[in-house]
PDB file of C-alpha atoms and ligand atoms in Angstrom:
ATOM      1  CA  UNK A   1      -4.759   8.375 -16.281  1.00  0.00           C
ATOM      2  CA  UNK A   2      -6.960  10.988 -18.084  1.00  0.00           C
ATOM      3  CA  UNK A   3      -9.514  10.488 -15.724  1.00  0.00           C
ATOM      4  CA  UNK A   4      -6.928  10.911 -12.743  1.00  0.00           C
ATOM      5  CA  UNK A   5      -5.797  13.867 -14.509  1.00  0.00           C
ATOM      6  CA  UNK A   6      -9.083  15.131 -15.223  1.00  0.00           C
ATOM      7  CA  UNK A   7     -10.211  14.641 -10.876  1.00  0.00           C
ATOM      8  CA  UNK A   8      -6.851  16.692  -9.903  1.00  0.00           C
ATOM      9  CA  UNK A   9      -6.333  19.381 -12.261  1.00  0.00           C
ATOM     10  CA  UNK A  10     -10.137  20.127 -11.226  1.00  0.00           C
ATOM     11  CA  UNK A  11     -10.341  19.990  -7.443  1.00  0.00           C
ATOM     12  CA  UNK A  12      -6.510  20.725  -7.168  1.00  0.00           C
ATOM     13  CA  UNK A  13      -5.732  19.175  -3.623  1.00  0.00           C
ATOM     14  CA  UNK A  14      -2.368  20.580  -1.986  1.00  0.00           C
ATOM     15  CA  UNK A  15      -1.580  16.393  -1.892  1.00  0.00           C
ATOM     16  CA  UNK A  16      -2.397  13.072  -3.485  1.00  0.00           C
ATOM     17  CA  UNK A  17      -1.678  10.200  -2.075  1.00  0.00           C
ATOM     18  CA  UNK A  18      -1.467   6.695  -3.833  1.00  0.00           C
ATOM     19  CA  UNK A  19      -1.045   4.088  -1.464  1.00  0.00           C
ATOM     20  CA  UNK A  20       0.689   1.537  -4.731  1.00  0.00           C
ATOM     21  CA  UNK A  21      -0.015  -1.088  -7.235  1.00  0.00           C
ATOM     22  CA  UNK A  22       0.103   0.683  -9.999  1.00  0.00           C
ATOM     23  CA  UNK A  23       1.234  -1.292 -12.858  1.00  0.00           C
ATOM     24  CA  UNK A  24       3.333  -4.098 -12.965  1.00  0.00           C
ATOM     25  CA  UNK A  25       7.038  -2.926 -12.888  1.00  0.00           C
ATOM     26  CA  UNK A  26       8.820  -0.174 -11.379  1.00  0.00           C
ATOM     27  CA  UNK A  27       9.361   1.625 -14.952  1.00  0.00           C
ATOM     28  CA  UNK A  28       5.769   1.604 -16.198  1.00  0.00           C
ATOM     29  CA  UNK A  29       4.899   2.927 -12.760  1.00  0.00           C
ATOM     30  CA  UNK A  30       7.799   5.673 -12.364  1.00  0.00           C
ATOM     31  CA  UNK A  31       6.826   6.576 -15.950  1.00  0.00           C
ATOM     32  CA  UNK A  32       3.142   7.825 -14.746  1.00  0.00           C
ATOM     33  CA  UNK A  33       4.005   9.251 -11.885  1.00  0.00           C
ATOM     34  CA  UNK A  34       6.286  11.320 -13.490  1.00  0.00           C
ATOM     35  CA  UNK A  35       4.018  12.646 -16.306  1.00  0.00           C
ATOM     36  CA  UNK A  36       0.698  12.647 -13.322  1.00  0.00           C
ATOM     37  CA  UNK A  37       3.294  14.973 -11.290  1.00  0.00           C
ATOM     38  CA  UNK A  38       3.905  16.971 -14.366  1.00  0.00           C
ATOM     39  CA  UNK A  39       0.229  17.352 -15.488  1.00  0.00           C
ATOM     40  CA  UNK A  40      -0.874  18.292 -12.378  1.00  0.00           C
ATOM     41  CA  UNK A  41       1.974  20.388 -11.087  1.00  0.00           C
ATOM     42  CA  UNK A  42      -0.591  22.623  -8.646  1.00  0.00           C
ATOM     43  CA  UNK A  43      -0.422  19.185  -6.069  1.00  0.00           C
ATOM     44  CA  UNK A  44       2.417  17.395  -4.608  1.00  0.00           C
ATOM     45  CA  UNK A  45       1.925  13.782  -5.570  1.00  0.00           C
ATOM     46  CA  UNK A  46       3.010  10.897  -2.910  1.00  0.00           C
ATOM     47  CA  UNK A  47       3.614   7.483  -3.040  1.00  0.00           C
ATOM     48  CA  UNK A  48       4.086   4.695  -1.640  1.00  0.00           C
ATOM     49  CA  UNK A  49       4.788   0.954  -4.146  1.00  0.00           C
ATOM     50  CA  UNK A  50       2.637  -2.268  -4.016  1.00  0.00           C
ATOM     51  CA  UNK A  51       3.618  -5.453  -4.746  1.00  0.00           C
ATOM     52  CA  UNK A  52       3.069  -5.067  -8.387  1.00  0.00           C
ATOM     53  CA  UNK A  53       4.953  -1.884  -8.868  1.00  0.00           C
ATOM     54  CA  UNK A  54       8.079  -4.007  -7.949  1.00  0.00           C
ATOM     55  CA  UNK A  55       7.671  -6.909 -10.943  1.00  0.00           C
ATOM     56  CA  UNK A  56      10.942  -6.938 -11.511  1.00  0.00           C
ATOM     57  CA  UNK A  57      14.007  -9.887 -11.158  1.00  0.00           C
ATOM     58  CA  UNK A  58      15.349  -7.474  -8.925  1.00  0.00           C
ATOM     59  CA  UNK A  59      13.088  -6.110  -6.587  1.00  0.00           C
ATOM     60  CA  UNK A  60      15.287  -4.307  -4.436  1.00  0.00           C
ATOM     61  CA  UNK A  61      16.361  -2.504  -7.900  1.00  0.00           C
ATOM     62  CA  UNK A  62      12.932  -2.036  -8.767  1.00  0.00           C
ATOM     63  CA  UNK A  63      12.411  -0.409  -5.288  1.00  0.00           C
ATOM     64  CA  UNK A  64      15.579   2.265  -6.031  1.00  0.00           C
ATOM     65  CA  UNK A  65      14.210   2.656  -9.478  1.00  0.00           C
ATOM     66  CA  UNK A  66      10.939   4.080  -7.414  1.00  0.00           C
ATOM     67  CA  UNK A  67      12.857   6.076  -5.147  1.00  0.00           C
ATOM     68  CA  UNK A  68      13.570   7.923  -8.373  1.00  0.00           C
ATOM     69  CA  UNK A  69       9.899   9.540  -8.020  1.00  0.00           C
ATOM     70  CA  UNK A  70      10.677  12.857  -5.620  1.00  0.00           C
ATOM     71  CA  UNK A  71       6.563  11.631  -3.967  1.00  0.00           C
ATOM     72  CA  UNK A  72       8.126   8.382  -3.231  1.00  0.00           C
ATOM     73  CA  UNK A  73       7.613   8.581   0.677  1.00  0.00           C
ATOM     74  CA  UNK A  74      10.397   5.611   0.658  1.00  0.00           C
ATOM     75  CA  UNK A  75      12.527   9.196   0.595  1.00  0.00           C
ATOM     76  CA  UNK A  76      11.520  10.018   3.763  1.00  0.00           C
ATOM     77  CA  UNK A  77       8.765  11.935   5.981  1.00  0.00           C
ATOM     78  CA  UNK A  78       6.983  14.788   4.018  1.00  0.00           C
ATOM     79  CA  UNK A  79       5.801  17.665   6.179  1.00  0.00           C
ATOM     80  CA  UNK A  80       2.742  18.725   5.144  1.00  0.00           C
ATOM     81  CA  UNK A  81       2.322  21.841   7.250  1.00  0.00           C
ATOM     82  CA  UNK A  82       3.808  22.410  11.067  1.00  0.00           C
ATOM     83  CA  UNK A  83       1.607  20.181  12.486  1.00  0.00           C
ATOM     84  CA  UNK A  84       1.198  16.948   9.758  1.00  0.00           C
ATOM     85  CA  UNK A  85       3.372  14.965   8.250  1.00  0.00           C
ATOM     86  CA  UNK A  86       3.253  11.745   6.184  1.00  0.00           C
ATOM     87  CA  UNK A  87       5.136   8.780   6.767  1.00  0.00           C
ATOM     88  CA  UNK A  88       5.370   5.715   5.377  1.00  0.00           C
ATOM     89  CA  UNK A  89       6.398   3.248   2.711  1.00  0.00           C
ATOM     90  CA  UNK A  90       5.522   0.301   0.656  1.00  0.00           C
ATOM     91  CA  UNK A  91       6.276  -2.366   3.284  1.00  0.00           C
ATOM     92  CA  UNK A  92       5.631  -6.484   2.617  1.00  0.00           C
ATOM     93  CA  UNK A  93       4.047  -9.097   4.570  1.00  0.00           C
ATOM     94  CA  UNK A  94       5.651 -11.508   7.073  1.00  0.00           C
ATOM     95  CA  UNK A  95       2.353 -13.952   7.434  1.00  0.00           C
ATOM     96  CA  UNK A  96       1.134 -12.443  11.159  1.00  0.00           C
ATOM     97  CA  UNK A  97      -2.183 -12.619   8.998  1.00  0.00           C
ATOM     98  CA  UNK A  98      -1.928 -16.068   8.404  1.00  0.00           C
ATOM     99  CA  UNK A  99      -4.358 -18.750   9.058  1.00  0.00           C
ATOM    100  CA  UNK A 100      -3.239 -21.557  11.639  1.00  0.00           C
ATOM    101  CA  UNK A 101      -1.953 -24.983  10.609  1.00  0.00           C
ATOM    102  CA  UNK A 102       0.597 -24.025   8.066  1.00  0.00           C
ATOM    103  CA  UNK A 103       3.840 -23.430   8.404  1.00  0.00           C
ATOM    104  CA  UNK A 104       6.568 -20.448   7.634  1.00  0.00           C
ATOM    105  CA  UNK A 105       8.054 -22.344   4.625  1.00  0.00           C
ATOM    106  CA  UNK A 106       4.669 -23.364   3.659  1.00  0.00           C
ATOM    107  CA  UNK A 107       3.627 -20.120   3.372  1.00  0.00           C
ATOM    108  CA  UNK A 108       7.252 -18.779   1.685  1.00  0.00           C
ATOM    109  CA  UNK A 109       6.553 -21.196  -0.861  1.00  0.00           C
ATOM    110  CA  UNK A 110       3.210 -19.583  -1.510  1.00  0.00           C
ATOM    111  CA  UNK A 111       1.226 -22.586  -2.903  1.00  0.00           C
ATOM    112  CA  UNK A 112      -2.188 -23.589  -2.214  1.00  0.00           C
ATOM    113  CA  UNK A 113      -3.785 -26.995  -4.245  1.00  0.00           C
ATOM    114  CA  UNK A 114      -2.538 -25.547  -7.199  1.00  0.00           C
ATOM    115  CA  UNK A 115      -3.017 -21.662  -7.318  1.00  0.00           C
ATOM    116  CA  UNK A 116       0.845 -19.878  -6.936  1.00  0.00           C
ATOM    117  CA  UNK A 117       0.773 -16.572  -5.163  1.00  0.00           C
ATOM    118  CA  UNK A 118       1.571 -13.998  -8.330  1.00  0.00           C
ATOM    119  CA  UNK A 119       4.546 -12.388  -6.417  1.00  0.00           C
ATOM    120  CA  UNK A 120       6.234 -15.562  -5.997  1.00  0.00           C
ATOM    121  CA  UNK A 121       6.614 -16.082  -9.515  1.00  0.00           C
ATOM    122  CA  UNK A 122       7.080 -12.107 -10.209  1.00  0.00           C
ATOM    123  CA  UNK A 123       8.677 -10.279  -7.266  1.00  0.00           C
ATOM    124  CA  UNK A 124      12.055 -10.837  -6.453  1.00  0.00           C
ATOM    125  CA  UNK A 125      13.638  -9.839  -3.062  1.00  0.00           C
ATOM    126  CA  UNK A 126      17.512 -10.789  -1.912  1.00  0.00           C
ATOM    127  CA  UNK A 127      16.041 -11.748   1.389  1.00  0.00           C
ATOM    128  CA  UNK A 128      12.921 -13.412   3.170  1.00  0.00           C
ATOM    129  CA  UNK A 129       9.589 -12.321   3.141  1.00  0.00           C
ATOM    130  CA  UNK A 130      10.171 -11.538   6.790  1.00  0.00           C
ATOM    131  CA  UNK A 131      13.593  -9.821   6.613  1.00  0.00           C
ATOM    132  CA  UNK A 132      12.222  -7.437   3.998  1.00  0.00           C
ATOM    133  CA  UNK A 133       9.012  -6.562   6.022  1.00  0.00           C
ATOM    134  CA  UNK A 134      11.495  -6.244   8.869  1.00  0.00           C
ATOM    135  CA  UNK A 135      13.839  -3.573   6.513  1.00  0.00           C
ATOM    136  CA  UNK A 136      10.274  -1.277   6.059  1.00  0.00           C
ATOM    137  CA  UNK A 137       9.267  -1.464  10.260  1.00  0.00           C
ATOM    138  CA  UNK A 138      13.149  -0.774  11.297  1.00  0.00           C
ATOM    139  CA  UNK A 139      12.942   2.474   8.327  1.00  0.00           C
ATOM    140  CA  UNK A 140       9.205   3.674   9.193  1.00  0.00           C
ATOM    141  CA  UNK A 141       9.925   3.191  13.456  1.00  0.00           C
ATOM    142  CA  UNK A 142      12.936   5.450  12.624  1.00  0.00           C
ATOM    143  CA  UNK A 143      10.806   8.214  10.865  1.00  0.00           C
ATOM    144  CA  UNK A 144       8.195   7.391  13.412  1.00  0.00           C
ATOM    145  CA  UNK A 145      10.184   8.306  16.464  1.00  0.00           C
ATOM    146  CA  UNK A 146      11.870  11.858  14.770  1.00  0.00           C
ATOM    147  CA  UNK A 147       8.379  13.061  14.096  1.00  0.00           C
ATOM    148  CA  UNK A 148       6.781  11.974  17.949  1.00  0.00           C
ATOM    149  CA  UNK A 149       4.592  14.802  18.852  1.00  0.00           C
ATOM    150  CA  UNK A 150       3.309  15.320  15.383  1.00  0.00           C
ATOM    151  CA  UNK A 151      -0.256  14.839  14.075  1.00  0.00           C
ATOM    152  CA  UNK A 152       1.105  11.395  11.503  1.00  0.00           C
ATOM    153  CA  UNK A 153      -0.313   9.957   8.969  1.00  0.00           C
ATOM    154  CA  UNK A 154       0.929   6.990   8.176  1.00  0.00           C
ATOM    155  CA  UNK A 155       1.000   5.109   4.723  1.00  0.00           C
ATOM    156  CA  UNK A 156       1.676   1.593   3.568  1.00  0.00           C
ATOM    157  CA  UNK A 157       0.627  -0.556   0.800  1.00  0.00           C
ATOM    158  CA  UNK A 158      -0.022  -3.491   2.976  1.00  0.00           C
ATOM    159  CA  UNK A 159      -2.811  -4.252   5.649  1.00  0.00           C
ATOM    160  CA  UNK A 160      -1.846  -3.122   9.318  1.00  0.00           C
ATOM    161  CA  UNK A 161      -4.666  -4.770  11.173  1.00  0.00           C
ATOM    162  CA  UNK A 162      -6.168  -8.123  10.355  1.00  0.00           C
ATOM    163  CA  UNK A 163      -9.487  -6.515  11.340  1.00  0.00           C
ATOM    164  CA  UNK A 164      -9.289  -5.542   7.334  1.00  0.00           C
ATOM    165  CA  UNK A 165      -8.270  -8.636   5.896  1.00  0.00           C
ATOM    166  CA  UNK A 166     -11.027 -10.629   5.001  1.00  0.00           C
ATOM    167  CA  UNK A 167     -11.754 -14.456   6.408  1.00  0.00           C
ATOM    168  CA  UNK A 168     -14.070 -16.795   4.569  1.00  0.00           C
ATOM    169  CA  UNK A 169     -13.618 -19.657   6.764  1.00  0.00           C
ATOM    170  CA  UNK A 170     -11.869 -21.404   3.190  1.00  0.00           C
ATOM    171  CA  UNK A 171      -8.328 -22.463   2.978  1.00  0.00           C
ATOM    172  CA  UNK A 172      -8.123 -21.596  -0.637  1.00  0.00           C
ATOM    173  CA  UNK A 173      -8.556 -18.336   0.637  1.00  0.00           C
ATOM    174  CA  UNK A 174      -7.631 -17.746   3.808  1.00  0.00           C
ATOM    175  CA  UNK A 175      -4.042 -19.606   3.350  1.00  0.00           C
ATOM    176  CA  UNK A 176      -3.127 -15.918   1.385  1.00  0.00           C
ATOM    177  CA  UNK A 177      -4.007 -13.705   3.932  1.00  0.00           C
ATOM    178  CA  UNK A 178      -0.785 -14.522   4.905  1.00  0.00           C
ATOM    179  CA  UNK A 179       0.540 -12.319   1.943  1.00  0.00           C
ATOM    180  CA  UNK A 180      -1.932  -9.614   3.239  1.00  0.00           C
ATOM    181  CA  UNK A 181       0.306  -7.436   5.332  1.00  0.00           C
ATOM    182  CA  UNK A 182       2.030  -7.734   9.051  1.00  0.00           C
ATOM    183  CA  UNK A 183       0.028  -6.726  12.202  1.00  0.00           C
ATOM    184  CA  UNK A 184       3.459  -4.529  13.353  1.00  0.00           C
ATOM    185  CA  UNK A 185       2.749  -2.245  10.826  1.00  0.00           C
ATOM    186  CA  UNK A 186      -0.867  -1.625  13.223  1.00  0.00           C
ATOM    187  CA  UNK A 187       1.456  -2.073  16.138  1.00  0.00           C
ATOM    188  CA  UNK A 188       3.963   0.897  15.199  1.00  0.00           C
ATOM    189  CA  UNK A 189       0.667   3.058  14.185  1.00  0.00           C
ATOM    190  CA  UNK A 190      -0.913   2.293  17.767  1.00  0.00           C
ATOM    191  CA  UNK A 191       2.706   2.404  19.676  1.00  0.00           C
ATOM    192  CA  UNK A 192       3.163   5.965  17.821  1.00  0.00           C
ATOM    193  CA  UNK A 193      -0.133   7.536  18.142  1.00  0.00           C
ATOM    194  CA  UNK A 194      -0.798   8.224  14.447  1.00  0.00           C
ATOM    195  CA  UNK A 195      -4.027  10.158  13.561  1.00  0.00           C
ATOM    196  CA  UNK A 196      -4.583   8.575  10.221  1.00  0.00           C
ATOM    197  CA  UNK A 197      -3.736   5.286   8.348  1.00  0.00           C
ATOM    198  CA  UNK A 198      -3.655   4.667   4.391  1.00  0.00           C
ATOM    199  CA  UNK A 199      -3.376   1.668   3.170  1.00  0.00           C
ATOM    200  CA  UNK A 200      -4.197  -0.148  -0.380  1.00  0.00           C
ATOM    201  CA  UNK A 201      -3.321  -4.053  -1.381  1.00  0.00           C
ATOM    202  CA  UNK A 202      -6.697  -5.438  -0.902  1.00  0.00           C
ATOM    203  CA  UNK A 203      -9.834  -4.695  -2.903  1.00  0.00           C
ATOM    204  CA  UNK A 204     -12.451  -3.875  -0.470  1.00  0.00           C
ATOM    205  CA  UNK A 205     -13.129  -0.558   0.744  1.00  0.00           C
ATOM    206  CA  UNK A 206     -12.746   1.237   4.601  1.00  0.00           C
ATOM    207  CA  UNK A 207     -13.080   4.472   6.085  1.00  0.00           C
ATOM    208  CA  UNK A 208     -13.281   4.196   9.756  1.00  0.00           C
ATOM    209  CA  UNK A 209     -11.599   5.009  12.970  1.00  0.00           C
ATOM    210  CA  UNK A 210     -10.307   1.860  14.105  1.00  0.00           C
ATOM    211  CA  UNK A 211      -8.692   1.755  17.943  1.00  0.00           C
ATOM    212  CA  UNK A 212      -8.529   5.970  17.579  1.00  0.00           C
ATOM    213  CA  UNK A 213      -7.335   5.778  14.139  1.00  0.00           C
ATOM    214  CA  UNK A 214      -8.969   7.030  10.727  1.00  0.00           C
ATOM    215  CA  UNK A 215      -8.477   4.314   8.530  1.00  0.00           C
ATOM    216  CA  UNK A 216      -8.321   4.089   5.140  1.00  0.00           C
ATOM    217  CA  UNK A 217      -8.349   1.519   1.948  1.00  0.00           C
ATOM    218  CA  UNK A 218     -10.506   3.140  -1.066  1.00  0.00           C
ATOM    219  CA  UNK A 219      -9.523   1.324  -3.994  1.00  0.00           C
ATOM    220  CA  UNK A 220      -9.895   1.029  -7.745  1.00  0.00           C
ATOM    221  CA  UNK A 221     -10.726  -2.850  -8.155  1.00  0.00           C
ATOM    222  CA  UNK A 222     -10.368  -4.998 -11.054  1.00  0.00           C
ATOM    223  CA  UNK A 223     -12.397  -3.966 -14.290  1.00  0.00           C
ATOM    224  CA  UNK A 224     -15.233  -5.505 -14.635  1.00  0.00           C
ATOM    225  CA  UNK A 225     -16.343  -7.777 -11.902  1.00  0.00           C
ATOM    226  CA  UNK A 226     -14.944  -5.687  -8.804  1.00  0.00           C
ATOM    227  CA  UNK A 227     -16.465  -2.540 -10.317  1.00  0.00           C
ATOM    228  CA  UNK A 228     -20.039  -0.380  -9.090  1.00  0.00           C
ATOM    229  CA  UNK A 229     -20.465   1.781 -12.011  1.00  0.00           C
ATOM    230  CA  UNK A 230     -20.212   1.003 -15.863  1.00  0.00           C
ATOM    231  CA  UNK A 231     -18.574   4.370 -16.291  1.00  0.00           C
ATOM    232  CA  UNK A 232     -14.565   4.450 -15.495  1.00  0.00           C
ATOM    233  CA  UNK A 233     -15.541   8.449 -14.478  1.00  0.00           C
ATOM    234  CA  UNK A 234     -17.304   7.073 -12.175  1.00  0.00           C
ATOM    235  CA  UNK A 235     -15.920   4.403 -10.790  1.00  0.00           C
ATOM    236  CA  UNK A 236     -12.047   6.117 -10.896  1.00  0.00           C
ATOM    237  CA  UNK A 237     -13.437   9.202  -8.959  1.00  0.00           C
ATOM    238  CA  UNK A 238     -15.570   7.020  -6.265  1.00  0.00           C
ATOM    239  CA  UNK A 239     -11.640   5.786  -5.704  1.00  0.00           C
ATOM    240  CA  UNK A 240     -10.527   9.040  -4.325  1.00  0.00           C
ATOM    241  CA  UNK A 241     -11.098  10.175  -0.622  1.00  0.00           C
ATOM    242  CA  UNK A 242     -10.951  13.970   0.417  1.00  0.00           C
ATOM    243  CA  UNK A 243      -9.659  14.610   3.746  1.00  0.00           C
ATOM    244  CA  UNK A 244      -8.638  18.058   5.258  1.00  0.00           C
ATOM    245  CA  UNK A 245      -6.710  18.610   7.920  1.00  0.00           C
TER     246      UNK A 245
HETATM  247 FE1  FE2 B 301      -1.113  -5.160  -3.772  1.00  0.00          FE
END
């Protein structure tokens, strides 16, 4: 967080945009966004949660107890100037990335041989992992269509386009792409027009322009073995994009 501090305070962007996954539980998380929104108070701070951020037996409580954060772009659209806005939200996965020859309640139970995906066992939601990624489309389409004609970009902690999740041709891996993301995220970003996509959830890095749009995924991977540098400087800096618009 001192480092984070440190990387704002000095190049002072108008916006920073975390695309989730902070910690694990809405409280921890809300708590440093808070005090990063208070330290750097030059920068409007946005956000959108990850599946960890929402750790909670109630994650649909866990999700208000974000909304809590004034960045949280679960609020709403923020208009960045007359032309840009942001849009977006956490969103969830409904298995469009998954790999043939399983089925839905296969892949709700989340088991593979004998590794349980973590947000079975840690994330809570009222409804299906379908129904909930169907709440965030129905909310972002909404936002989508009031701000048609605007230069959008769009944010989401899951994977829009399964050209970014990864394939290794093994089941032990490939069976949790399913928890990846949803394809109709990409689908609403292409139907829409948006300029720009962020997204976070998986631990490889983009920046390309993918069917017209700039897409991004720059994140900070797990300490050690997912990490280039030695130096957490280093390394939590190389985690930042600039982009001007
Ligand atoms: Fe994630």
């Amino acid at each position: 967080m001192a480092i984070l501090k440190k990387w704002i305070n000095s190049d002072s962007p108008d916006v920073f945009i975390i695309s989730g996954d902070m910690t694990a539980g809405p409280e921890k998380s809300l708590n440093l966004l808070n005090q990063l929104q208070m330290d750097c108070p030059q920068t409007k701070l946005l956000f959108v949660h990850g599946n960890h951020d929402v750790y909670h037996e109630d994650s649909m409580l866990g999700y208000e107890t974000l909304l809590q954060f004034p960045g949280n772009l679960g609020n709403g659209p923020v208009e960045l100037n007359e032309d840009w806005v942001v849009i977006g939200d956490g969103g969830w996965y409904d298995y469009t990335f998954g790999i043939d020859g399983f089925s839905t309640e296969e892949f709700s139970l989340g088991k593979y041989n004998d590794f349980t995906w973590p947000d079975k066992t840690y994330a809570h939601w009222p409804k299906s992992d379908q129904d909930e990624t169907n709440r965030y489309l129905e909310k972002i389409e909404g936002w989508l269509i009031d701000y048609q004609g605007k230069n959008i970009i769009m944010v989401s902690h899951f994977v829009p386009f399964s050209q970014f999740v990864i394939k290794k041709n093994d089941p032990s891996w490939d069976f949790f792409n399913a928890m990846m993301g949803s394809s109709r995220f990409g689908e609403l970003a292409l139907k829409y027009g948006v300029e720009k996509y962020i997204f976070g959830h998986i631990h490889t890095r983009y920046h390309e322009f993918y069917n017209g749009i700039e897409v991004i995924c720059n994140p900070l991977g797990y300490y050690p073995h997912e990490w280039n540098s030695a130096n957490a400087e280093k390394e939590i800096f190389s985690g930042i994009k600039v982009l001007e618009i």
